[in-house]
Amino acid sequence: MNLNRRQFTTLAGATLLSSALPELHAQGDDHRIGYCIVGLGRISMDHFMPGVKMSSQSKITGIVSGHPDKARKMAAQYGVPDSSIYTYENCDQMRDNKTIDAVYIALPNNMHAEYSIRAAKAGKHVLCEKPMCTSVADAHSMIDACKQANVKLLIAYRCQYEPTNLRAISLIREGKLGTVQAIESANGFNISPGEWRLNKKMAGGGPLLDVGIYSLNACRYLTGEEPVEVKAYSTTIDHDGRFDQVEENTSWTMKFPSGIVASCNTSYGANMNGFYRVHGSKGVLNVESAFPYEGQHLTASFNDKTTLDEPNPAKDPSHFVRMADYFSNCIIKNEEPKTNGEEGLRDMEWISKIYESCGLSL
């Protein structure tokens, strides 16, 4: 084959790039990243899997479940062959499945670390739901396992890929609010009896790990800073049997290096609709429904009398489409994800400190 100089340079560059990338298992002309779903719960079946089906860079190629009938039903719906259905006992065999590039971990919190590490050892990239795990030590173990296996780890902070939240960050970075002084945020819901989230061993804690983490993470990405101090309280008001193992309410304040103060609340006893409010020297910004799967609405009013009113009409599962394709592109381009294991670790460290301030522990 005779190549001119430009053709040779292009081919050589492509060869070097391909050698630096992890092996991808796309079949034929289909270059989408194949995901194995680990755990068939509400978030995987009702949100992530429909999102992947709508995506351009991702597809479902495997399932891990302890419920054979449910697994076969979902496999038929997404075109997954029986040979790509696994149990929790034999899921390590996916290392030999060339159609699976990555896993999506959608299990109770205390199982995140084990199955993320097993997936990494099987050579698969890991997209793990938040919270990352239930201890700081497990977070370190997950990061180490993925680095040792040379696979990528993304924690599912979908709000960091959602347009309204990105718009809020942009307005703050551009100085539209002037000097930010304070942030308020809350996220919670009235939990039903019998939820696995009320089991301390499975959940790791109460609403802080489940939905309060959204407010914690938002304060960090809105400021672009790490807190330097935290103070917190927890209470249980409804003694109706739901909160025998975990707390009902947690409230905390954080101080950031710039002097910004943040006040956050989370609850399993009240619907809070997940919002934040940012106060600056030039105005105030509100995002209602900042954290749910749809319904984000940004408003702002500035000292010069101008205002913003920006509802986001996108419907669920749009967040999951964006997140899956983002991670798939990171895999294809061999780029480090924005919400990587270190991002999840930092939240776990702050959650541990919040609980410590409450007199509790993870």
GROMACS .gro file of N, CA and C in nm, residues 227-354:
model
  384
  227PRO      N    1  -1.587   2.287   5.088
  227PRO     CA    2  -1.609   2.349   5.220
  227PRO      C    3  -1.485   2.341   5.307
  228VAL      N    4  -1.480   2.430   5.403
  228VAL     CA    5  -1.372   2.425   5.501
  228VAL      C    6  -1.425   2.394   5.641
  229GLU      N    7  -1.556   2.403   5.656
  229GLU     CA    8  -1.615   2.378   5.788
  229GLU      C    9  -1.760   2.338   5.771
  230VAL      N   10  -1.807   2.248   5.856
  230VAL     CA   11  -1.946   2.205   5.852
  230VAL      C   12  -1.999   2.190   5.995
  231LYS      N   13  -2.126   2.226   6.014
  231LYS     CA   14  -2.197   2.204   6.140
  231LYS      C   15  -2.334   2.147   6.108
  232ALA      N   16  -2.380   2.050   6.186
  232ALA     CA   17  -2.501   1.979   6.148
  232ALA      C   18  -2.583   1.933   6.267
  233TYR      N   19  -2.711   1.905   6.239
  233TYR     CA   20  -2.804   1.851   6.338
  233TYR      C   21  -2.891   1.746   6.270
  234SER      N   22  -2.934   1.649   6.345
  234SER     CA   23  -3.030   1.551   6.294
  234SER      C   24  -3.139   1.530   6.397
  235THR      N   25  -3.260   1.500   6.350
  235THR     CA   26  -3.373   1.477   6.440
  235THR      C   27  -3.463   1.369   6.383
  236THR      N   28  -3.541   1.309   6.470
  236THR     CA   29  -3.651   1.222   6.429
  236THR      C   30  -3.776   1.270   6.502
  237ILE      N   31  -3.875   1.313   6.425
  237ILE     CA   32  -3.997   1.370   6.481
  237ILE      C   33  -4.110   1.268   6.483
  238ASP      N   34  -4.121   1.191   6.374
  238ASP     CA   35  -4.230   1.094   6.362
  238ASP      C   36  -4.185   0.958   6.415
  239HIS      N   37  -4.229   0.926   6.535
  239HIS     CA   38  -4.193   0.797   6.597
  239HIS      C   39  -4.300   0.695   6.563
  240ASP      N   40  -4.305   0.661   6.433
  240ASP     CA   41  -4.409   0.571   6.382
  240ASP      C   42  -4.353   0.439   6.332
  241GLY      N   43  -4.229   0.410   6.369
  241GLY     CA   44  -4.167   0.284   6.330
  241GLY      C   45  -4.081   0.292   6.206
  242ARG      N   46  -4.094   0.399   6.129
  242ARG     CA   47  -4.013   0.408   6.007
  242ARG      C   48  -3.866   0.437   6.038
  243PHE      N   49  -3.839   0.507   6.146
  243PHE     CA   50  -3.705   0.560   6.171
  243PHE      C   51  -3.638   0.494   6.291
  244ASP      N   52  -3.657   0.362   6.300
  244ASP     CA   53  -3.591   0.287   6.407
  244ASP      C   54  -3.441   0.271   6.381
  245GLN      N   55  -3.401   0.280   6.253
  245GLN     CA   56  -3.260   0.257   6.219
  245GLN      C   57  -3.190   0.380   6.161
  246VAL      N   58  -3.265   0.468   6.098
  246VAL     CA   59  -3.204   0.586   6.037
  246VAL      C   60  -3.277   0.711   6.085
  247GLU      N   61  -3.210   0.825   6.074
  247GLU     CA   62  -3.268   0.952   6.115
  247GLU      C   63  -3.373   0.999   6.013
  248GLU      N   64  -3.461   1.088   6.057
  248GLU     CA   65  -3.565   1.141   5.968
  248GLU      C   66  -3.521   1.271   5.900
  249ASN      N   67  -3.455   1.358   5.974
  249ASN     CA   68  -3.416   1.490   5.923
  249ASN      C   69  -3.269   1.518   5.950
  250THR      N   70  -3.204   1.585   5.856
  250THR     CA   71  -3.068   1.634   5.877
  250THR      C   72  -3.059   1.776   5.822
  251SER      N   73  -2.999   1.864   5.899
  251SER     CA   74  -2.977   2.002   5.858
  251SER      C   75  -2.831   2.036   5.882
  252TRP      N   76  -2.769   2.104   5.784
  252TRP     CA   77  -2.628   2.137   5.802
  252TRP      C   78  -2.595   2.270   5.735
  253THR      N   79  -2.491   2.332   5.785
  253THR     CA   80  -2.437   2.454   5.725
  253THR      C   81  -2.291   2.429   5.688
  254MET      N   82  -2.250   2.495   5.581
  254MET     CA   83  -2.111   2.483   5.535
  254MET      C   84  -2.054   2.621   5.511
  255LYS      N   85  -1.925   2.637   5.543
  255LYS     CA   86  -1.853   2.759   5.510
  255LYS      C   87  -1.747   2.724   5.407
  256PHE      N   88  -1.739   2.808   5.302
  256PHE     CA   89  -1.645   2.786   5.193
  256PHE      C   90  -1.528   2.884   5.204
  257PRO      N   91  -1.416   2.854   5.138
  257PRO     CA   92  -1.297   2.939   5.151
  257PRO      C   93  -1.322   3.086   5.116
  258SER      N   94  -1.410   3.112   5.020
  258SER     CA   95  -1.437   3.249   4.979
  258SER      C   96  -1.521   3.325   5.081
  259GLY      N   97  -1.577   3.252   5.177
  259GLY     CA   98  -1.667   3.313   5.274
  259GLY      C   99  -1.813   3.283   5.248
  260ILE      N  100  -1.845   3.220   5.135
  260ILE     CA  101  -1.982   3.180   5.108
  260ILE      C  102  -2.030   3.083   5.216
  261VAL      N  103  -2.153   3.104   5.262
  261VAL     CA  104  -2.214   3.012   5.358
  261VAL      C  105  -2.332   2.944   5.291
  262ALA      N  106  -2.350   2.816   5.320
  262ALA     CA  107  -2.460   2.739   5.263
  262ALA      C  108  -2.538   2.673   5.374
  263SER      N  109  -2.668   2.672   5.360
  263SER     CA  110  -2.759   2.610   5.457
  263SER      C  111  -2.845   2.508   5.385
  264CYS      N  112  -2.840   2.382   5.430
  264CYS     CA  113  -2.908   2.273   5.360
  264CYS      C  114  -2.995   2.191   5.455
  265ASN      N  115  -3.105   2.140   5.402
  265ASN     CA  116  -3.195   2.053   5.477
  265ASN      C  117  -3.235   1.933   5.392
  266THR      N  118  -3.249   1.819   5.457
  266THR     CA  119  -3.302   1.702   5.390
  266THR      C  120  -3.391   1.626   5.486
  267SER      N  121  -3.490   1.555   5.431
  267SER     CA  122  -3.589   1.491   5.517
  267SER      C  123  -3.651   1.370   5.449
  268TYR      N  124  -3.687   1.271   5.531
  268TYR     CA  125  -3.773   1.161   5.489
  268TYR      C  126  -3.914   1.181   5.543
  269GLY      N  127  -3.942   1.299   5.596
  269GLY     CA  128  -4.073   1.324   5.656
  269GLY      C  129  -4.152   1.433   5.589
  270ALA      N  130  -4.097   1.496   5.482
  270ALA     CA  131  -4.166   1.606   5.415
  270ALA      C  132  -4.120   1.616   5.270
  271ASN      N  133  -4.211   1.652   5.182
  271ASN     CA  134  -4.177   1.673   5.042
  271ASN      C  135  -4.114   1.812   5.025
  272MET      N  136  -3.995   1.817   4.970
  272MET     CA  137  -3.920   1.942   4.960
  272MET      C  138  -3.893   1.985   4.816
  273ASN      N  139  -3.919   1.900   4.719
  273ASN     CA  140  -3.914   1.933   4.577
  273ASN      C  141  -3.776   1.976   4.527
  274GLY      N  142  -3.672   1.959   4.606
  274GLY     CA  143  -3.536   1.976   4.557
  274GLY      C  144  -3.505   2.109   4.491
  275PHE      N  145  -3.474   2.210   4.568
  275PHE     CA  146  -3.446   2.342   4.513
  275PHE      C  147  -3.314   2.397   4.567
  276TYR      N  148  -3.263   2.502   4.502
  276TYR     CA  149  -3.159   2.584   4.563
  276TYR      C  150  -3.179   2.730   4.525
  277ARG      N  151  -3.128   2.816   4.612
  277ARG     CA  152  -3.136   2.961   4.594
  277ARG      C  153  -2.998   3.019   4.621
  278VAL      N  154  -2.947   3.099   4.527
  278VAL     CA  155  -2.814   3.156   4.539
  278VAL      C  156  -2.826   3.308   4.548
  279HIS      N  157  -2.773   3.365   4.657
  279HIS     CA  158  -2.780   3.508   4.682
  279HIS      C  159  -2.645   3.571   4.649
  280GLY      N  160  -2.646   3.673   4.562
  280GLY     CA  161  -2.524   3.744   4.527
  280GLY      C  162  -2.541   3.894   4.542
  281SER      N  163  -2.431   3.966   4.531
  281SER     CA  164  -2.434   4.111   4.549
  281SER      C  165  -2.512   4.182   4.439
  282LYS      N  166  -2.533   4.113   4.324
  282LYS     CA  167  -2.605   4.175   4.212
  282LYS      C  168  -2.742   4.111   4.186
  283GLY      N  169  -2.782   4.015   4.267
  283GLY     CA  170  -2.912   3.954   4.243
  283GLY      C  171  -2.926   3.820   4.312
  284VAL      N  172  -3.036   3.752   4.279
  284VAL     CA  173  -3.064   3.621   4.338
  284VAL      C  174  -3.111   3.527   4.229
  285LEU      N  175  -3.067   3.402   4.236
  285LEU     CA  176  -3.100   3.299   4.139
  285LEU      C  177  -3.170   3.184   4.210
  286ASN      N  178  -3.280   3.137   4.154
  286ASN     CA  179  -3.354   3.024   4.209
  286ASN      C  180  -3.364   2.913   4.104
  287VAL      N  181  -3.346   2.790   4.146
  287VAL     CA  182  -3.379   2.676   4.061
  287VAL      C  183  -3.473   2.586   4.139
  288GLU      N  184  -3.598   2.581   4.092
  288GLU     CA  185  -3.697   2.491   4.150
  288GLU      C  186  -3.691   2.357   4.079
  289SER      N  187  -3.726   2.252   4.151
  289SER     CA  188  -3.714   2.116   4.096
  289SER      C  189  -3.577   2.095   4.034
  290ALA      N  190  -3.475   2.140   4.107
  290ALA     CA  191  -3.338   2.130   4.055
  290ALA      C  192  -3.292   1.987   4.041
  291PHE      N  193  -3.342   1.897   4.128
  291PHE     CA  194  -3.286   1.763   4.136
  291PHE      C  195  -3.376   1.650   4.083
  292PRO      N  196  -3.508   1.668   4.071
  292PRO     CA  197  -3.591   1.561   4.014
  292PRO      C  198  -3.555   1.530   3.869
  293TYR      N  199  -3.618   1.426   3.813
  293TYR     CA  200  -3.586   1.379   3.679
  293TYR      C  201  -3.634   1.472   3.569
  294GLU      N  202  -3.723   1.566   3.602
  294GLU     CA  203  -3.771   1.664   3.504
  294GLU      C  204  -3.831   1.782   3.580
  295GLY      N  205  -3.867   1.887   3.507
  295GLY     CA  206  -3.935   2.001   3.568
  295GLY      C  207  -3.844   2.112   3.619
  296GLN      N  208  -3.716   2.114   3.579
  296GLN     CA  209  -3.625   2.218   3.625
  296GLN      C  210  -3.673   2.357   3.575
  297HIS      N  211  -3.663   2.455   3.665
  297HIS     CA  212  -3.711   2.590   3.631
  297HIS      C  213  -3.622   2.693   3.699
  298LEU      N  214  -3.548   2.767   3.616
  298LEU     CA  215  -3.457   2.869   3.667
  298LEU      C  216  -3.522   3.006   3.656
  299THR      N  217  -3.518   3.080   3.767
  299THR     CA  218  -3.559   3.221   3.767
  299THR      C  219  -3.449   3.302   3.835
  300ALA      N  220  -3.438   3.428   3.797
  300ALA     CA  221  -3.339   3.515   3.859
  300ALA      C  222  -3.387   3.659   3.850
  301SER      N  223  -3.352   3.737   3.949
  301SER     CA  224  -3.380   3.881   3.946
  301SER      C  225  -3.253   3.954   3.986
  302PHE      N  226  -3.223   4.060   3.911
  302PHE     CA  227  -3.098   4.132   3.929
  302PHE      C  228  -3.124   4.274   3.977
  303ASN      N  229  -3.024   4.333   4.036
  303ASN     CA  230  -3.039   4.468   4.092
  303ASN      C  231  -3.070   4.573   3.986
  304ASP      N  232  -3.036   4.544   3.859
  304ASP     CA  233  -3.067   4.640   3.752
  304ASP      C  234  -3.208   4.623   3.697
  305LYS      N  235  -3.291   4.545   3.770
  305LYS     CA  236  -3.433   4.524   3.740
  305LYS      C  237  -3.456   4.423   3.628
  306THR      N  238  -3.351   4.364   3.571
  306THR     CA  239  -3.372   4.259   3.471
  306THR      C  240  -3.402   4.127   3.541
  307THR      N  241  -3.471   4.040   3.471
  307THR     CA  242  -3.509   3.911   3.528
  307THR      C  243  -3.488   3.799   3.426
  308LEU      N  244  -3.484   3.677   3.476
  308LEU     CA  245  -3.481   3.557   3.392
  308LEU      C  246  -3.593   3.465   3.436
  309ASP      N  247  -3.654   3.398   3.339
  309ASP     CA  248  -3.757   3.298   3.368
  309ASP      C  249  -3.741   3.188   3.264
  310GLU      N  250  -3.674   3.078   3.302
  310GLU     CA  251  -3.632   2.978   3.205
  310GLU      C  252  -3.674   2.837   3.249
  311PRO      N  253  -3.796   2.797   3.216
  311PRO     CA  254  -3.837   2.658   3.243
  311PRO      C  255  -3.771   2.563   3.144
  312ASN      N  256  -3.742   2.443   3.188
  312ASN     CA  257  -3.684   2.341   3.100
  312ASN      C  258  -3.794   2.240   3.065
  313PRO      N  259  -3.837   2.235   2.939
  313PRO     CA  260  -3.948   2.148   2.901
  313PRO      C  261  -3.910   2.001   2.882
  314ALA      N  262  -3.781   1.969   2.891
  314ALA     CA  263  -3.735   1.831   2.867
  314ALA      C  264  -3.799   1.734   2.965
  315LYS      N  265  -3.833   1.618   2.917
  315LYS     CA  266  -3.900   1.516   2.998
  315LYS      C  267  -3.805   1.400   3.029
  316ASP      N  268  -3.835   1.333   3.140
  316ASP     CA  269  -3.765   1.210   3.175
  316ASP      C  270  -3.782   1.111   3.058
  317PRO      N  271  -3.677   1.042   3.014
  317PRO     CA  272  -3.547   1.020   3.079
  317PRO      C  273  -3.433   1.103   3.020
  318SER      N  274  -3.457   1.229   2.988
  318SER     CA  275  -3.355   1.309   2.920
  318SER      C  276  -3.225   1.318   2.998
  319HIS      N  277  -3.233   1.323   3.134
  319HIS     CA  278  -3.111   1.330   3.214
  319HIS      C  279  -3.024   1.206   3.190
  320PHE      N  280  -3.089   1.092   3.178
  320PHE     CA  281  -3.016   0.966   3.166
  320PHE      C  282  -2.960   0.948   3.025
  321VAL      N  283  -3.029   1.004   2.925
  321VAL     CA  284  -2.975   1.004   2.790
  321VAL      C  285  -2.842   1.079   2.788
  322ARG      N  286  -2.843   1.200   2.846
  322ARG     CA  287  -2.723   1.284   2.846
  322ARG      C  288  -2.609   1.218   2.924
  323MET      N  289  -2.642   1.161   3.041
  323MET     CA  290  -2.538   1.103   3.124
  323MET      C  291  -2.477   0.978   3.059
  324ALA      N  292  -2.562   0.892   3.004
  324ALA     CA  293  -2.511   0.771   2.940
  324ALA      C  294  -2.423   0.805   2.821
  325ASP      N  295  -2.468   0.897   2.738
  325ASP     CA  296  -2.388   0.933   2.621
  325ASP      C  297  -2.260   1.006   2.661
  326TYR      N  298  -2.266   1.086   2.768
  326TYR     CA  299  -2.145   1.151   2.816
  326TYR      C  300  -2.040   1.046   2.855
  327PHE      N  301  -2.083   0.946   2.933
  327PHE     CA  302  -1.988   0.845   2.977
  327PHE      C  303  -1.938   0.762   2.859
  328SER      N  304  -2.029   0.731   2.767
  328SER     CA  305  -1.987   0.656   2.648
  328SER      C  306  -1.882   0.732   2.570
  329ASN      N  307  -1.899   0.863   2.556
  329ASN     CA  308  -1.800   0.943   2.485
  329ASN      C  309  -1.667   0.948   2.560
  330CYS      N  310  -1.673   0.951   2.694
  330CYS     CA  311  -1.550   0.944   2.773
  330CYS      C  312  -1.474   0.815   2.745
  331ILE      N  313  -1.549   0.705   2.734
  331ILE     CA  314  -1.487   0.576   2.706
  331ILE      C  315  -1.427   0.574   2.566
  332ILE      N  316  -1.504   0.621   2.468
  332ILE     CA  317  -1.458   0.620   2.329
  332ILE      C  318  -1.335   0.708   2.310
  333LYS      N  319  -1.336   0.826   2.374
  333LYS     CA  320  -1.227   0.923   2.356
  333LYS      C  321  -1.116   0.908   2.459
  334ASN      N  322  -1.134   0.812   2.551
  334ASN     CA  323  -1.037   0.790   2.658
  334ASN      C  324  -1.015   0.917   2.741
  335GLU      N  325  -1.125   0.980   2.784
  335GLU     CA  326  -1.121   1.101   2.865
  335GLU      C  327  -1.171   1.071   3.006
  336GLU      N  328  -1.116   1.142   3.104
  336GLU     CA  329  -1.157   1.124   3.243
  336GLU      C  330  -1.292   1.190   3.265
  337PRO      N  331  -1.389   1.118   3.322
  337PRO     CA  332  -1.521   1.176   3.347
  337PRO      C  333  -1.515   1.291   3.447
  338LYS      N  334  -1.605   1.386   3.430
  338LYS     CA  335  -1.613   1.500   3.522
  338LYS      C  336  -1.652   1.454   3.662
  339THR      N  337  -1.755   1.371   3.672
  339THR     CA  338  -1.800   1.323   3.804
  339THR      C  339  -1.740   1.184   3.829
  340ASN      N  340  -1.609   1.183   3.844
  340ASN     CA  341  -1.537   1.056   3.860
  340ASN      C  342  -1.540   1.008   4.005
  341GLY      N  343  -1.461   0.906   4.032
  341GLY     CA  344  -1.460   0.850   4.167
  341GLY      C  345  -1.415   0.949   4.272
  342GLU      N  346  -1.322   1.036   4.236
  342GLU     CA  347  -1.274   1.136   4.333
  342GLU      C  348  -1.385   1.233   4.370
  343GLU      N  349  -1.473   1.266   4.275
  343GLU     CA  350  -1.587   1.352   4.305
  343GLU      C  351  -1.681   1.284   4.405
  344GLY      N  352  -1.706   1.156   4.382
  344GLY     CA  353  -1.789   1.081   4.476
  344GLY      C  354  -1.725   1.069   4.613
  345LEU      N  355  -1.594   1.048   4.615
  345LEU     CA  356  -1.519   1.037   4.741
  345LEU      C  357  -1.534   1.164   4.823
  346ARG      N  358  -1.522   1.280   4.758
  346ARG     CA  359  -1.532   1.406   4.833
  346ARG      C  360  -1.668   1.419   4.901
  347ASP      N  361  -1.775   1.380   4.832
  347ASP     CA  362  -1.906   1.385   4.897
  347ASP      C  363  -1.914   1.287   5.014
  348MET      N  364  -1.855   1.169   4.997
  348MET     CA  365  -1.857   1.072   5.107
  348MET      C  366  -1.782   1.126   5.228
  349GLU      N  367  -1.671   1.195   5.204
  349GLU     CA  368  -1.594   1.253   5.314
  349GLU      C  369  -1.676   1.360   5.387
  350TRP      N  370  -1.749   1.443   5.310
  350TRP     CA  371  -1.830   1.547   5.375
  350TRP      C  372  -1.953   1.489   5.443
  351ILE      N  373  -2.011   1.385   5.386
  351ILE     CA  374  -2.123   1.318   5.453
  351ILE      C  375  -2.077   1.262   5.586
  352SER      N  376  -1.958   1.201   5.588
  352SER     CA  377  -1.904   1.147   5.713
  352SER      C  378  -1.888   1.257   5.817
  353LYS      N  379  -1.841   1.375   5.774
  353LYS     CA  380  -1.822   1.487   5.868
  353LYS      C  381  -1.954   1.545   5.915
  354ILE      N  382  -2.054   1.546   5.826
  354ILE     CA  383  -2.187   1.594   5.866
  354ILE      C  384  -2.244   1.504   5.973
   0.00000   0.00000   0.00000
